[in-house]
mmCIF file of C-alpha atoms in Angstrom:
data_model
loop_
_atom_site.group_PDB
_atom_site.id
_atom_site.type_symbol
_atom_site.label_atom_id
_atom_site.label_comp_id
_atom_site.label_asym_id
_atom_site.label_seq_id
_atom_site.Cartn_x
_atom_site.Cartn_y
_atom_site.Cartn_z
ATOM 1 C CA UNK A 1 7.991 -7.041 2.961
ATOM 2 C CA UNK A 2 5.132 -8.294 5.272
ATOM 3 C CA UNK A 3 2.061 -7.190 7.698
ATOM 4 C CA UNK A 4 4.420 -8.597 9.752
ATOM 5 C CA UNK A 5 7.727 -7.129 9.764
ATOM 6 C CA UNK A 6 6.025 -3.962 9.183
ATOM 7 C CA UNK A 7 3.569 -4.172 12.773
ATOM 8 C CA UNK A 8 6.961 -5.330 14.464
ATOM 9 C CA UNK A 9 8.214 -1.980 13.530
ATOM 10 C CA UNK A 10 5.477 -0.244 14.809
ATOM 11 C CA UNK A 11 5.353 -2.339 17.925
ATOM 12 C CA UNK A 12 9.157 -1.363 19.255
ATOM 13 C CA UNK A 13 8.180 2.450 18.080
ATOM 14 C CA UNK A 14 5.575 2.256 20.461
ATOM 15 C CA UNK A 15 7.360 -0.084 23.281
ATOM 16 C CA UNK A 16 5.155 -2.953 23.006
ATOM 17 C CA UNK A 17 7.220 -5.181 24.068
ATOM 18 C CA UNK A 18 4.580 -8.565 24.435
ATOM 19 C CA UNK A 19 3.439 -7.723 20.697
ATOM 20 C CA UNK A 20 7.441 -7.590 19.783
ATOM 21 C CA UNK A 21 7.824 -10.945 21.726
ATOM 22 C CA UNK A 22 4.683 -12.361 19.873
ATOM 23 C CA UNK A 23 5.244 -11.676 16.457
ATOM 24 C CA UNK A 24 9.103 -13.031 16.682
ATOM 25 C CA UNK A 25 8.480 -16.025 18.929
ATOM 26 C CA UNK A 26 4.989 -16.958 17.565
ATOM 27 C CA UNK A 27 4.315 -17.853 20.994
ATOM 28 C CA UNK A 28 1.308 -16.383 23.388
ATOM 29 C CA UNK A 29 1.424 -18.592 27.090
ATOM 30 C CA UNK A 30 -0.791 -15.999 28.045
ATOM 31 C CA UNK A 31 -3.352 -16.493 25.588
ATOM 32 C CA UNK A 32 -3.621 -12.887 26.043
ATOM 33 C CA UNK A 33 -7.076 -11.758 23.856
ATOM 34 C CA UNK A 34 -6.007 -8.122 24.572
ATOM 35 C CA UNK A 35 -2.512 -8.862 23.231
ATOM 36 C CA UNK A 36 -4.628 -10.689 20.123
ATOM 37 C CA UNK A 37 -6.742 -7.463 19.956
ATOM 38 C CA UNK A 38 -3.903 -5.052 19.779
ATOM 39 C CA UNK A 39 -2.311 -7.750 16.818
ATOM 40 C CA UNK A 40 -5.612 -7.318 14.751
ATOM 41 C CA UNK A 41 -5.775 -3.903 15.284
ATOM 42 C CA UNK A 42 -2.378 -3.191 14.328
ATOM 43 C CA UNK A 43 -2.800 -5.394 11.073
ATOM 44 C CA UNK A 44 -6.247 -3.452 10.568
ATOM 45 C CA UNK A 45 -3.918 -0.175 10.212
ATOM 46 C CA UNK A 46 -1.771 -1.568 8.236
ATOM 47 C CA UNK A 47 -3.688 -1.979 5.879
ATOM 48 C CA UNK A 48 -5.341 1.381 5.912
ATOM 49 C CA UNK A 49 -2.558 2.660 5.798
ATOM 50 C CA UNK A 50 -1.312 0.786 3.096
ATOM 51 C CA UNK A 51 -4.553 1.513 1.195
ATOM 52 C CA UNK A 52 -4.193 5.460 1.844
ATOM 53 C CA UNK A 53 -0.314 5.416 0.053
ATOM 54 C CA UNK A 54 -1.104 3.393 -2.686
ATOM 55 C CA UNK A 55 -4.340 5.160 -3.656
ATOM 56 C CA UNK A 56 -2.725 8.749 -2.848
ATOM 57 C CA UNK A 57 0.981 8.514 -2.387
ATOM 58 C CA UNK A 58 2.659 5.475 -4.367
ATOM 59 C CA UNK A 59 0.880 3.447 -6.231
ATOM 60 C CA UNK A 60 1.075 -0.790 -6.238
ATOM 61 C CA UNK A 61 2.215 -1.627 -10.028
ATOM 62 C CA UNK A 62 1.747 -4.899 -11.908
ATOM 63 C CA UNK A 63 2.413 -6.044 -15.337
ATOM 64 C CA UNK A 64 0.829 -9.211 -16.447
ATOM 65 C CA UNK A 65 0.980 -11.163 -19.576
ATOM 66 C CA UNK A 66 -2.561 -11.898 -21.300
ATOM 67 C CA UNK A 67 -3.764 -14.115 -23.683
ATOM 68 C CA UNK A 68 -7.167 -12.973 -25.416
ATOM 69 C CA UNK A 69 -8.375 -14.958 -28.128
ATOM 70 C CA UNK A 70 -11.131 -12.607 -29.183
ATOM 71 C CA UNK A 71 -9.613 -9.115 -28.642
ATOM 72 C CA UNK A 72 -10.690 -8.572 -25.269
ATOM 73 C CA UNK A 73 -9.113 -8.514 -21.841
ATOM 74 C CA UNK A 74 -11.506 -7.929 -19.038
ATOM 75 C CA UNK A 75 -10.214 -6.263 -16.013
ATOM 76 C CA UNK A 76 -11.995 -9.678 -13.862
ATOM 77 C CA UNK A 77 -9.465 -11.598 -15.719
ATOM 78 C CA UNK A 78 -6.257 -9.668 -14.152
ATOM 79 C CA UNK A 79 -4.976 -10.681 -10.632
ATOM 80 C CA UNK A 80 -5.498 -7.777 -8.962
ATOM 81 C CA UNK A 81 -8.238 -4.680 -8.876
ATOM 82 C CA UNK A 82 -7.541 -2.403 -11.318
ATOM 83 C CA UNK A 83 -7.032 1.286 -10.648
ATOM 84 C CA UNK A 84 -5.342 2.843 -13.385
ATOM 85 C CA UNK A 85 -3.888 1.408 -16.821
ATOM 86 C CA UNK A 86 -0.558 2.125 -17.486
ATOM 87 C CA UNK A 87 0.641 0.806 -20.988
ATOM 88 C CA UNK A 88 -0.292 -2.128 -23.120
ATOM 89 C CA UNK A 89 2.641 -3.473 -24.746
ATOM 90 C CA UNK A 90 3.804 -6.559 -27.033
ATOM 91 C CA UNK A 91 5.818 -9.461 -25.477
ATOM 92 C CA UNK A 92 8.879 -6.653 -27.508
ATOM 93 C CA UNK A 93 7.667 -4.220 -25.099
ATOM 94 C CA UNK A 94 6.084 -2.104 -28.309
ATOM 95 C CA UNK A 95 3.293 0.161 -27.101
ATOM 96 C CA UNK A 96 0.092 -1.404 -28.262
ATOM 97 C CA UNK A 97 -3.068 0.476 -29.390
ATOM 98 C CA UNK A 98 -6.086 -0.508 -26.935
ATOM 99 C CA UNK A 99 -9.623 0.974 -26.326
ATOM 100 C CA UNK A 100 -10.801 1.348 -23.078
ATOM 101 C CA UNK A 101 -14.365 0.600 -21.745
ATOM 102 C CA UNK A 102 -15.820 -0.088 -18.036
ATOM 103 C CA UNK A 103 -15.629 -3.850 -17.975
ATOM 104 C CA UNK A 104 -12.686 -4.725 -20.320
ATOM 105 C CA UNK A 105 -9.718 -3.214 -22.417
ATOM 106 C CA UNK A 106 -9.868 -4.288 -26.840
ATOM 107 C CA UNK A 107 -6.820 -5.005 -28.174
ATOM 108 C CA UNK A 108 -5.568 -6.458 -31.410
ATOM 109 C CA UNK A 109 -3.246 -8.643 -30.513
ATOM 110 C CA UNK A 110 -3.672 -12.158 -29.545
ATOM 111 C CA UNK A 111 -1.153 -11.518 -26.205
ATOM 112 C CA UNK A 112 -0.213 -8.522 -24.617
ATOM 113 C CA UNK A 113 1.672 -7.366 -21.556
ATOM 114 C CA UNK A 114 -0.682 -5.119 -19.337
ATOM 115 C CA UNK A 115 0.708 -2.378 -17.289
ATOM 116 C CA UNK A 116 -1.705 -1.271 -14.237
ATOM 117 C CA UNK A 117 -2.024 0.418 -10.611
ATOM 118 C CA UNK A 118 -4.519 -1.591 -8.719
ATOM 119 C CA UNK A 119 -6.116 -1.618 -6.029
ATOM 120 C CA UNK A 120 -3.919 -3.905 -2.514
ATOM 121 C CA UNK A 121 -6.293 -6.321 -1.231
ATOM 122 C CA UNK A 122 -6.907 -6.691 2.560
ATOM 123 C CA UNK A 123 -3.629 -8.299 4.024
ATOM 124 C CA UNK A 124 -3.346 -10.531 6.298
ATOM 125 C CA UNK A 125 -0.496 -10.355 9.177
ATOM 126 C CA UNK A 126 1.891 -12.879 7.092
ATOM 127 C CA UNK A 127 0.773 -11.798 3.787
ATOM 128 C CA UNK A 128 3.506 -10.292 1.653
ATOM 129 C CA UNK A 129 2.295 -6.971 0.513
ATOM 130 C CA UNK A 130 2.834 -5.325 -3.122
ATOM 131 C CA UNK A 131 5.713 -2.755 -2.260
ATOM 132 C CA UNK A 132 9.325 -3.737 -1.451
ATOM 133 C CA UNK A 133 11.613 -1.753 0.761
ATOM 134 C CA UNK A 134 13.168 -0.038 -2.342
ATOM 135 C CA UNK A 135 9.743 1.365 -2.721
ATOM 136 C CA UNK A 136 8.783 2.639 -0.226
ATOM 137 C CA UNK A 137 10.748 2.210 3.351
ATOM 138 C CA UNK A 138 8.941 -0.202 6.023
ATOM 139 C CA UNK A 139 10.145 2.749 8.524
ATOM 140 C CA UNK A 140 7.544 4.870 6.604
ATOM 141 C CA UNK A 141 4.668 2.684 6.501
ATOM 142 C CA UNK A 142 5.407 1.766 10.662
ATOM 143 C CA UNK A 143 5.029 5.737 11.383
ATOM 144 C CA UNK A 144 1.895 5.619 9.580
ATOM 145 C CA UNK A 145 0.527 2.498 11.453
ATOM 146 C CA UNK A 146 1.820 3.792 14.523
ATOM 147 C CA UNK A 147 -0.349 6.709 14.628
ATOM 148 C CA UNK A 148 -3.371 5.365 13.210
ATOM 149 C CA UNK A 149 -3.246 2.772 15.955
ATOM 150 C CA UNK A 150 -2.586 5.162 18.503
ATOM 151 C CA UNK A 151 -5.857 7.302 17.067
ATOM 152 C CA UNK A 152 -7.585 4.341 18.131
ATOM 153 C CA UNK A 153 -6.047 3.857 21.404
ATOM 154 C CA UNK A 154 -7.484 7.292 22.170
ATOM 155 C CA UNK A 155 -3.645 9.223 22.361
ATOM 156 C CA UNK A 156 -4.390 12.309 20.420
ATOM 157 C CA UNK A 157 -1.068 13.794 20.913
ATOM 158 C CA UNK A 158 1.286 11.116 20.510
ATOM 159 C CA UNK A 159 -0.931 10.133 17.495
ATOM 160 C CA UNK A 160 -0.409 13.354 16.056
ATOM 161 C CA UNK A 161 3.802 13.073 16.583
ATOM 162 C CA UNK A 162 3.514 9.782 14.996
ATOM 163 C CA UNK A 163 1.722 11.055 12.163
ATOM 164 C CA UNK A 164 4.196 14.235 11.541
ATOM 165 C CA UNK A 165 7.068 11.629 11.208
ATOM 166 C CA UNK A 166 4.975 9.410 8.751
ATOM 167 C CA UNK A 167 3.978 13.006 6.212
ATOM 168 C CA UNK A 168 7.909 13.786 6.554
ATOM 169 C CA UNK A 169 9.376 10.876 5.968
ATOM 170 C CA UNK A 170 6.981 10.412 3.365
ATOM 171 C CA UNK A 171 7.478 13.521 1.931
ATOM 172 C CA UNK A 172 11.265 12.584 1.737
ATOM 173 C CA UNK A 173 9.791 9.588 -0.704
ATOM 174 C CA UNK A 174 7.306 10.934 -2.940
ATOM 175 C CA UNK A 175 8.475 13.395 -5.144
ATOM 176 C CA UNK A 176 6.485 16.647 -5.585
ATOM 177 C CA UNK A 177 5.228 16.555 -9.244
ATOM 178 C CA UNK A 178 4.381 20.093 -9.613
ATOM 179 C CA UNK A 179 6.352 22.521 -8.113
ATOM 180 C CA UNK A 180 5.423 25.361 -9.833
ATOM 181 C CA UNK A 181 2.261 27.270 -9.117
ATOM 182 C CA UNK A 182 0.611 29.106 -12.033
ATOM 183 C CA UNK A 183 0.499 33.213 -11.160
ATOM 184 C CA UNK A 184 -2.736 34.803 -11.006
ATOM 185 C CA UNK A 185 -4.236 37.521 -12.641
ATOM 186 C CA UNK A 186 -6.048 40.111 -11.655
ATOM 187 C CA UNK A 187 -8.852 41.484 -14.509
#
């Protein structure tokens, strides 16, 4: 899935129809810098969005085979930021014992498979960003853009409808993981 496809969503939510024409023709005869504006703006909440549901919501997971000759794997060495670690495993998918420290992970095996969350970078209107639509829906993620980008368009209320449809349909997606809330007790 892509800035793109996803700010083309969010465009015919919010019946922009020169953005629509833009980002499936390519073509501006305008050379419209408003039309431009709206564009980076649209990508710029995109992104925050994307940011807020991967740090919150769903997290962006990678698994990446490393080769460390002395026992060490720092996290600069990985392709992407690193949030969380998930699992370090042999190229058999064994768990592998690792110690954990600010700059690196030890290990004691010469290559391992590292399981992390991390951290989406800043995407760029054709990037290709780090969920898929079996993920997490490009529906969702548009209702989300849509009403961050209307926040900045100064539309309170419709910014506030858009928003209610991104928590639901989000809701819909993530599952709750406690359900259950502990009963107090009175002393």
């Amino acid at each position: 899935m892509k800035i793109k496809d996803i700010i083309r969503t969010a465009a015919i939510y919010l019946g922009r129809e020169r953005i629509i024409e833009y980002l499936e023709n390519g073509e501006n005869t305008l050379e419209d810098a408003n039309l431009m504006s709206q564009i980076n703006n649209l990508t710029r909440c995109a992104n925050l969005v994307i940011n807020e549901l991967c740090c919150n919501y769903v997290p962006m997971v990678k698994s990446e085979t490393v080769d460390c000759a002395d026992g060490k794997i720092y996290f600069s060495e990985l392709s992407e930021t690193v949030l969380e670690i998930e699992k370090v495993t042999d190229t058999f998918g064994e768990n592998v014992e690792y110690s954990f420290s600010p700059e690196f992970l030890t290990v004691s095996l010469p290559t391992v498979i590292v399981t992390y969350k991390f951290l989406p970078p800043t995407y760029g209107l054709t990037d290709e960003i780090g969920y898929s639509e079996r993920d997490l829906g490009r529906r969702v993620i548009a209702y989300g853009v849509a009403a961050e980008f209307l926040l900045t368009e100064h539309d309170f209320n419709e910014s506030v409808m858009w928003h209610d449809r991104f928590t639901d349909a989000l809701s819909r997606v993530v599952k709750i993981k406690n359900s259950k809330i502990k009963g107090r007790s009175f002393i």
